[in-house]
Amino acid sequence: MRIACVDGDGIGPELMASAREVLAAAAALDELDVEFGFEAGGARTYLETGEPLVAGALERFRGEYDAVLKGPVGLPEVRKPDGTEAGVLGGVLRNGLDTYANVRPVRLLPGIRADVDRIDYVIVRENTEGLYLSRGSGVRNERAASDQLLMTRVGVERIVRFAFETARARSGAPKDGVSRVTCVDKSNVLRSFAFFRDIFDEIAADHPDVEADHRYTDAAAHDLVADPGHFDVLVTENFVGDMLSDLGAATAGGLGTCPSGNIGDDAAYFEPVHGSAPSIAGQDKANPTSQLLTAAMLLDHVGATGTARRITAAVESAYADGAVRLNPDGTPTCGTRGVTEAVLTRLRRGV
């Protein structure tokens, strides 16, 4: 198995080093041969080359690797002339590889204190259209600015079908065990979201075994805090999914505990949901949990499900028995290295 690694910026290299060590240890237990390749990308690459990704990387991702594991990228001070952040890879990879489904599981790990007993849902975010399609294409002058939100039938149909198939593969919402897909939109205000909802309802009729549910975006934000056990799978537009997944992470231990995958028909890459946090880079403060669970998602996607379960179980065990505890700001009390060692120890024990 060949895995491309994009270490990224800020805390990215630390997290990726942790993920490679854990992934390699888990793979060795299953006699799975893994080879890592390294591709430069992010803000530092932009400063060096004028582009956020090294030349030829997209073609290599498609043709030479089984999947891509990416660390967080971007630095706040690295900007384009229009004021937007340079060195980020979202538009480059998501549109370049047509990884149209951004899959963001939000799950409360054992040992993390929360106001509810169980949080376990997946946000399926459309990844190539919506408001973020205007990335780099908006217009502005000194008096006004405009970005366009665009949805297509093909784009909405494929993300909604992906969401329903995701629900079929799960065991239902924590609160009632019902397999459910919640459409999150602002169809009461915007025609584009009414379009999204209409297509959702069409496809829901083809999946009678999965309950179709609806929430307006603001109501969904409320209910993800007040009643998270109701949710199984949520499907929504690009920008809305970006916001709600961060909100959900805050209820389940912080961004440092949440992985994500970007999945298309012919390619996939996997990354944590958080940013590069340059203020704590190199200080052994970053929580590698999101990157470790992201590595598990990658393994599951390429068919190494047993190895993926090993990593997930070791992470859960480390949290459950208190070896890993989080400070109020989400950093682990034992540091980046301490989390890595705790997970490696449990892998060796066969937990």
Short mmCIF file of C-alpha atoms in Angstrom, two decimals:
data_model
loop_
_atom_site.label_atom_id
_atom_site.label_comp_id
_atom_site.label_asym_id
_atom_site.label_seq_id
_atom_site.Cartn_x
_atom_site.Cartn_y
_atom_site.Cartn_z
CA MET A 1 0.00 0.00 0.00
CA ARG A 2 1.42 3.36 -1.06
CA ILE A 3 0.30 6.36 0.98
CA ALA A 4 1.19 9.91 -0.03
CA CYS A 5 1.97 12.19 2.91
CA VAL A 6 1.54 15.97 2.85
CA ASP A 7 2.94 17.13 6.19
CA GLY A 8 1.68 20.70 5.90
CA ASP A 9 2.40 23.67 8.15
CA GLY A 10 2.46 24.60 11.84
CA ILE A 11 1.67 21.52 13.91
CA GLY A 12 1.19 19.44 10.76
CA PRO A 13 4.63 17.78 10.70
CA GLU A 14 4.31 16.72 14.37
CA LEU A 15 0.87 15.21 13.83
CA MET A 16 1.88 13.45 10.65
CA ALA A 17 4.96 11.95 12.33
CA SER A 18 2.67 10.59 15.05
CA ALA A 19 0.22 9.19 12.49
CA ARG A 20 2.93 7.49 10.45
CA GLU A 21 4.40 5.88 13.54
CA VAL A 22 1.04 4.57 14.72
CA LEU A 23 -0.10 3.51 11.25
CA ALA A 24 3.15 1.63 10.62
CA ALA A 25 2.94 -0.13 14.00
CA ALA A 26 -0.66 -1.21 13.40
CA ALA A 27 0.12 -2.34 9.85
CA ALA A 28 3.07 -4.44 11.06
CA LEU A 29 0.77 -6.32 13.45
CA ASP A 30 -1.37 -7.34 10.47
CA GLU A 31 1.64 -7.97 8.20
CA LEU A 32 0.40 -5.17 5.95
CA ASP A 33 3.14 -3.67 3.78
CA VAL A 34 2.91 0.14 3.82
CA GLU A 35 5.15 2.57 1.97
CA PHE A 36 5.02 6.33 2.56
CA GLY A 37 5.73 8.87 -0.15
CA PHE A 38 6.25 12.55 0.61
CA GLU A 39 4.75 15.47 -1.33
CA ALA A 40 5.25 19.12 -0.43
CA GLY A 41 2.19 21.30 0.04
CA GLY A 42 0.93 24.23 2.09
CA ALA A 43 1.91 27.78 2.91
CA ARG A 44 5.64 27.18 2.99
CA THR A 45 5.45 25.51 -0.40
CA TYR A 46 3.55 28.55 -1.68
CA LEU A 47 6.28 30.88 -0.38
CA GLU A 48 8.96 28.77 -2.06
CA THR A 49 7.26 28.06 -5.39
CA GLY A 50 4.29 30.40 -5.79
CA GLU A 51 1.95 27.39 -5.76
CA PRO A 52 0.39 25.59 -2.77
CA LEU A 53 1.23 22.12 -4.07
CA VAL A 54 4.43 20.81 -5.63
CA ALA A 55 4.27 20.32 -9.39
CA GLY A 56 2.87 16.99 -10.59
CA ALA A 57 1.47 15.97 -7.21
CA LEU A 58 -2.16 15.75 -8.35
CA GLU A 59 -1.23 13.34 -11.13
CA ARG A 60 0.82 11.24 -8.72
CA PHE A 61 -2.04 11.17 -6.21
CA ARG A 62 -4.29 9.74 -8.91
CA GLY A 63 -1.86 7.28 -10.44
CA GLU A 64 0.85 6.29 -7.98
CA TYR A 65 -0.81 6.14 -4.55
CA ASP A 66 -3.66 4.24 -2.93
CA ALA A 67 -4.65 7.25 -0.82
CA VAL A 68 -3.36 10.54 0.56
CA LEU A 69 -2.81 11.43 4.22
CA LYS A 70 -2.56 15.16 4.79
CA GLY A 71 -1.72 17.31 7.79
CA PRO A 72 -3.19 20.77 8.40
CA VAL A 73 -1.89 23.50 6.10
CA GLY A 74 -1.83 27.27 5.95
CA LEU A 75 -0.27 30.10 7.91
CA PRO A 76 -2.30 33.22 8.76
CA GLU A 77 0.36 35.64 7.55
CA VAL A 78 0.71 34.01 4.11
CA ARG A 79 -1.88 35.81 1.97
CA LYS A 80 -2.69 36.44 -1.65
CA PRO A 81 -2.96 40.01 -2.97
CA ASP A 82 -6.78 39.85 -2.62
CA GLY A 83 -6.47 39.19 1.12
CA THR A 84 -7.46 35.51 1.08
CA GLU A 85 -5.20 32.90 2.62
CA ALA A 86 -2.53 31.39 0.38
CA GLY A 87 -1.08 27.93 0.78
CA VAL A 88 -4.37 26.18 1.56
CA LEU A 89 -5.22 23.05 -0.41
CA GLY A 90 -8.99 22.67 -0.11
CA GLY A 91 -9.89 23.89 -3.57
CA VAL A 92 -6.77 22.39 -5.16
CA LEU A 93 -7.36 18.86 -3.90
CA ARG A 94 -11.14 18.68 -3.61
CA ASN A 95 -11.80 19.98 -7.10
CA GLY A 96 -8.59 18.66 -8.62
CA LEU A 97 -9.33 15.10 -7.49
CA ASP A 98 -13.15 15.51 -7.61
CA THR A 99 -13.42 14.27 -4.03
CA TYR A 100 -16.97 15.52 -3.76
CA ALA A 101 -17.86 14.02 -0.37
CA ASN A 102 -16.30 15.54 2.74
CA VAL A 103 -17.02 13.01 5.48
CA ARG A 104 -16.67 14.33 9.02
CA PRO A 105 -17.51 11.93 11.86
CA VAL A 106 -18.24 13.58 15.19
CA ARG A 107 -18.02 11.11 18.05
CA LEU A 108 -17.61 11.47 21.79
CA LEU A 109 -14.62 9.37 22.84
CA PRO A 110 -14.66 7.46 26.14
CA GLY A 111 -13.41 9.49 29.08
CA ILE A 112 -14.21 12.91 27.61
CA ARG A 113 -16.69 14.83 29.74
CA ALA A 114 -19.77 16.17 27.97
CA ASP A 115 -23.31 17.21 28.76
CA VAL A 116 -24.75 14.14 26.98
CA ASP A 117 -23.95 10.45 27.14
CA ARG A 118 -23.41 9.79 23.43
CA ILE A 119 -22.51 11.81 20.38
CA ASP A 120 -22.03 9.76 17.23
CA TYR A 121 -23.01 11.19 13.87
CA VAL A 122 -21.45 11.93 10.48
CA ILE A 123 -21.64 15.20 8.58
CA VAL A 124 -21.53 14.59 4.83
CA ARG A 125 -20.59 17.91 3.29
CA GLU A 126 -20.74 18.59 -0.44
CA ASN A 127 -17.15 19.38 -1.31
CA THR A 128 -16.90 20.81 -4.81
CA GLU A 129 -19.81 23.26 -5.24
CA GLY A 130 -21.81 25.62 -3.05
CA LEU A 131 -20.42 28.90 -1.80
CA TYR A 132 -16.81 27.73 -1.81
CA LEU A 133 -16.95 27.23 -5.56
CA SER A 134 -16.36 30.99 -5.65
CA ARG A 135 -12.92 30.50 -4.09
CA GLY A 136 -10.66 32.80 -6.07
CA SER A 137 -13.50 33.83 -8.40
CA GLY A 138 -15.41 36.45 -6.45
CA VAL A 139 -15.48 40.08 -7.48
CA ARG A 140 -14.76 43.11 -5.38
CA ASN A 141 -13.94 46.78 -5.47
CA GLU A 142 -13.66 49.40 -2.74
CA ARG A 143 -17.46 49.65 -2.41
CA ALA A 144 -18.77 46.10 -2.70
CA ALA A 145 -17.89 42.43 -3.03
CA SER A 146 -19.77 39.38 -4.29
CA ASP A 147 -19.31 35.60 -4.17
CA GLN A 148 -21.69 33.26 -5.96
CA LEU A 149 -23.27 30.11 -4.50
CA LEU A 150 -23.84 27.46 -7.17
CA MET A 151 -25.39 24.00 -6.94
CA THR A 152 -25.95 21.56 -9.80
CA ARG A 153 -28.32 18.62 -10.01
CA VAL A 154 -25.44 16.21 -10.60
CA GLY A 155 -23.54 17.57 -7.60
CA VAL A 156 -26.51 17.47 -5.24
CA GLU A 157 -27.68 14.04 -6.36
CA ARG A 158 -24.34 12.37 -5.81
CA ILE A 159 -23.75 13.85 -2.35
CA VAL A 160 -27.26 12.99 -1.18
CA ARG A 161 -26.93 9.40 -2.43
CA PHE A 162 -23.57 9.18 -0.68
CA ALA A 163 -25.23 10.31 2.58
CA PHE A 164 -27.98 7.71 2.36
CA GLU A 165 -25.48 4.94 1.64
CA THR A 166 -23.42 6.13 4.63
CA ALA A 167 -26.49 5.84 6.85
CA ARG A 168 -27.16 2.31 5.58
CA ALA A 169 -23.67 1.30 6.72
CA ARG A 170 -24.14 2.65 10.25
CA SER A 171 -26.17 1.46 13.22
CA GLY A 172 -28.46 4.45 13.56
CA ALA A 173 -28.69 7.50 15.81
CA PRO A 174 -27.57 7.05 19.44
CA LYS A 175 -30.88 8.27 20.88
CA ASP A 176 -33.25 5.86 19.16
CA GLY A 177 -31.23 3.57 16.84
CA VAL A 178 -33.03 4.93 13.76
CA SER A 179 -31.09 5.14 10.50
CA ARG A 180 -31.65 8.75 9.53
CA VAL A 181 -30.35 11.35 7.09
CA THR A 182 -30.97 14.97 8.00
CA CYS A 183 -30.99 17.51 5.19
CA VAL A 184 -29.63 20.82 6.48
CA ASP A 185 -30.46 23.89 4.38
CA LYS A 186 -31.90 27.41 4.25
CA SER A 187 -34.62 26.53 1.75
CA ASN A 188 -36.95 29.01 3.43
CA VAL A 189 -34.70 31.85 2.25
CA LEU A 190 -32.56 30.86 -0.75
CA ARG A 191 -33.58 29.23 -4.03
CA SER A 192 -30.35 27.25 -4.22
CA PHE A 193 -31.15 25.54 -0.92
CA ALA A 194 -34.76 24.92 -1.98
CA PHE A 195 -33.24 23.20 -5.04
CA PHE A 196 -31.02 21.12 -2.72
CA ARG A 197 -34.01 20.11 -0.56
CA ASP A 198 -36.18 19.14 -3.53
CA ILE A 199 -33.48 16.81 -4.85
CA PHE A 200 -32.95 15.41 -1.35
CA ASP A 201 -36.63 14.51 -1.13
CA GLU A 202 -36.54 12.85 -4.55
CA ILE A 203 -33.64 10.62 -3.55
CA ALA A 204 -35.06 9.94 -0.09
CA ALA A 205 -38.02 8.25 -1.79
CA ASP A 206 -35.57 5.68 -3.20
CA HIS A 207 -34.34 4.84 0.33
CA PRO A 208 -37.44 3.91 2.34
CA ASP A 209 -35.32 2.02 4.87
CA VAL A 210 -33.66 5.29 5.99
CA GLU A 211 -35.65 8.06 7.64
CA ALA A 212 -35.53 11.43 5.84
CA ASP A 213 -35.26 14.38 8.21
CA HIS A 214 -35.02 18.15 7.71
CA ARG A 215 -33.49 21.05 9.62
CA TYR A 216 -32.87 24.65 8.71
CA THR A 217 -29.23 25.57 9.27
CA ASP A 218 -29.82 27.67 12.38
CA ALA A 219 -32.07 25.02 13.94
CA ALA A 220 -29.48 22.35 13.18
CA ALA A 221 -26.81 24.40 14.98
CA HIS A 222 -29.06 24.55 18.03
CA ASP A 223 -29.98 20.86 17.97
CA LEU A 224 -26.42 19.64 17.49
CA VAL A 225 -25.76 21.15 20.91
CA ALA A 226 -29.12 20.55 22.61
CA ASP A 227 -30.02 17.12 21.18
CA PRO A 228 -27.03 15.55 19.36
CA GLY A 229 -28.28 12.01 19.99
CA HIS A 230 -31.02 12.59 17.40
CA PHE A 231 -28.53 12.73 14.53
CA ASP A 232 -27.13 9.86 12.49
CA VAL A 233 -26.02 11.39 9.17
CA LEU A 234 -26.37 15.02 8.10
CA VAL A 235 -25.99 16.17 4.50
CA THR A 236 -25.52 19.77 3.48
CA GLU A 237 -23.86 22.37 1.29
CA ASN A 238 -20.14 23.10 1.44
CA PHE A 239 -20.01 26.25 3.60
CA VAL A 240 -22.77 25.11 5.97
CA GLY A 241 -21.04 21.77 6.49
CA ASP A 242 -17.79 23.53 7.27
CA MET A 243 -19.44 25.55 10.04
CA LEU A 244 -21.52 22.77 11.57
CA SER A 245 -18.67 20.26 11.73
CA ASP A 246 -16.58 22.67 13.82
CA LEU A 247 -19.56 23.33 16.07
CA GLY A 248 -20.08 19.60 16.53
CA ALA A 249 -16.42 19.07 17.35
CA ALA A 250 -16.68 21.61 20.17
CA THR A 251 -19.33 19.43 21.86
CA ALA A 252 -17.20 16.29 21.62
CA GLY A 253 -13.81 17.32 23.01
CA GLY A 254 -12.64 19.84 20.45
CA LEU A 255 -11.27 19.90 16.93
CA GLY A 256 -8.29 17.80 17.97
CA THR A 257 -10.49 14.70 18.29
CA CYS A 258 -12.24 14.79 14.91
CA PRO A 259 -11.00 13.21 11.65
CA SER A 260 -12.26 13.67 8.12
CA GLY A 261 -12.05 12.17 4.68
CA ASN A 262 -12.50 13.65 1.22
CA ILE A 263 -13.84 10.93 -1.03
CA GLY A 264 -14.59 10.73 -4.73
CA ASP A 265 -15.23 7.96 -7.19
CA ASP A 266 -11.58 7.64 -8.24
CA ALA A 267 -9.50 9.29 -5.51
CA ALA A 268 -9.52 10.13 -1.80
CA TYR A 269 -7.50 12.06 0.72
CA PHE A 270 -7.78 12.27 4.49
CA GLU A 271 -7.05 15.11 6.91
CA PRO A 272 -7.96 16.38 10.40
CA VAL A 273 -10.67 19.05 10.51
CA HIS A 274 -8.59 21.67 12.31
CA GLY A 275 -6.03 24.22 11.19
CA SER A 276 -2.26 24.37 11.53
CA ALA A 277 -2.18 26.18 14.93
CA PRO A 278 1.27 27.75 14.40
CA SER A 279 1.18 29.33 17.88
CA ILE A 280 1.79 25.91 19.48
CA ALA A 281 3.93 24.33 16.76
CA GLY A 282 7.00 22.51 18.01
CA GLN A 283 5.95 22.69 21.67
CA ASP A 284 4.60 19.13 22.15
CA LYS A 285 1.14 20.58 22.83
CA ALA A 286 -0.89 19.54 19.79
CA ASN A 287 -3.42 16.74 20.10
CA PRO A 288 -2.63 14.09 17.44
CA THR A 289 -5.91 12.21 18.02
CA SER A 290 -7.63 13.71 14.98
CA GLN A 291 -4.70 12.77 12.76
CA LEU A 292 -4.59 9.23 14.17
CA LEU A 293 -8.31 8.69 13.61
CA THR A 294 -7.89 10.20 10.15
CA ALA A 295 -5.27 7.53 9.42
CA ALA A 296 -7.79 4.91 10.58
CA MET A 297 -10.38 6.36 8.18
CA LEU A 298 -7.86 6.09 5.35
CA LEU A 299 -7.16 2.43 6.15
CA ASP A 300 -10.86 1.63 6.32
CA HIS A 301 -11.43 3.30 2.96
CA VAL A 302 -8.76 1.22 1.19
CA GLY A 303 -10.06 -2.02 2.71
CA ALA A 304 -7.68 -2.52 5.64
CA THR A 305 -10.59 -2.49 8.07
CA GLY A 306 -8.96 -4.68 10.71
CA THR A 307 -5.92 -2.42 10.93
CA ALA A 308 -8.20 0.62 11.08
CA ARG A 309 -10.07 -0.94 14.00
CA ARG A 310 -6.79 -1.57 15.82
CA ILE A 311 -5.94 2.13 15.74
CA THR A 312 -9.43 3.25 16.72
CA ALA A 313 -9.57 0.77 19.61
CA ALA A 314 -6.14 1.83 20.88
CA VAL A 315 -7.15 5.51 20.79
CA GLU A 316 -10.42 4.78 22.60
CA SER A 317 -8.62 2.72 25.23
CA ALA A 318 -6.09 5.48 25.88
CA TYR A 319 -8.92 7.93 26.54
CA ALA A 320 -11.09 5.49 28.48
CA ASP A 321 -8.46 4.56 31.07
CA GLY A 322 -7.26 8.13 31.56
CA ALA A 323 -3.86 7.82 29.92
CA VAL A 324 -4.96 10.70 27.69
CA ARG A 325 -6.74 13.66 29.25
CA LEU A 326 -7.49 17.02 27.72
CA ASN A 327 -6.91 20.49 29.07
CA PRO A 328 -9.74 23.03 28.75
CA ASP A 329 -8.16 24.34 25.54
CA GLY A 330 -8.18 20.87 23.97
CA THR A 331 -4.46 20.18 24.28
CA PRO A 332 -3.51 16.83 25.85
CA THR A 333 -2.05 16.97 29.35
CA CYS A 334 0.57 14.38 28.34
CA GLY A 335 1.58 16.24 25.19
CA THR A 336 1.72 15.13 21.58
CA ARG A 337 4.36 12.53 22.28
CA GLY A 338 2.48 11.22 25.30
CA VAL A 339 -0.66 10.56 23.27
CA THR A 340 1.38 8.80 20.60
CA GLU A 341 3.12 6.58 23.16
CA ALA A 342 -0.17 5.75 24.89
CA VAL A 343 -1.68 4.59 21.62
CA LEU A 344 1.44 2.64 20.62
CA THR A 345 1.49 0.90 24.01
CA ARG A 346 -2.09 -0.26 23.55
CA LEU A 347 -1.40 -1.45 20.04
CA ARG A 348 1.42 -3.62 21.36
CA ARG A 349 -0.86 -5.02 24.05
CA GLY A 350 -3.47 -5.91 21.46
CA VAL A 351 -6.15 -3.70 22.99
#
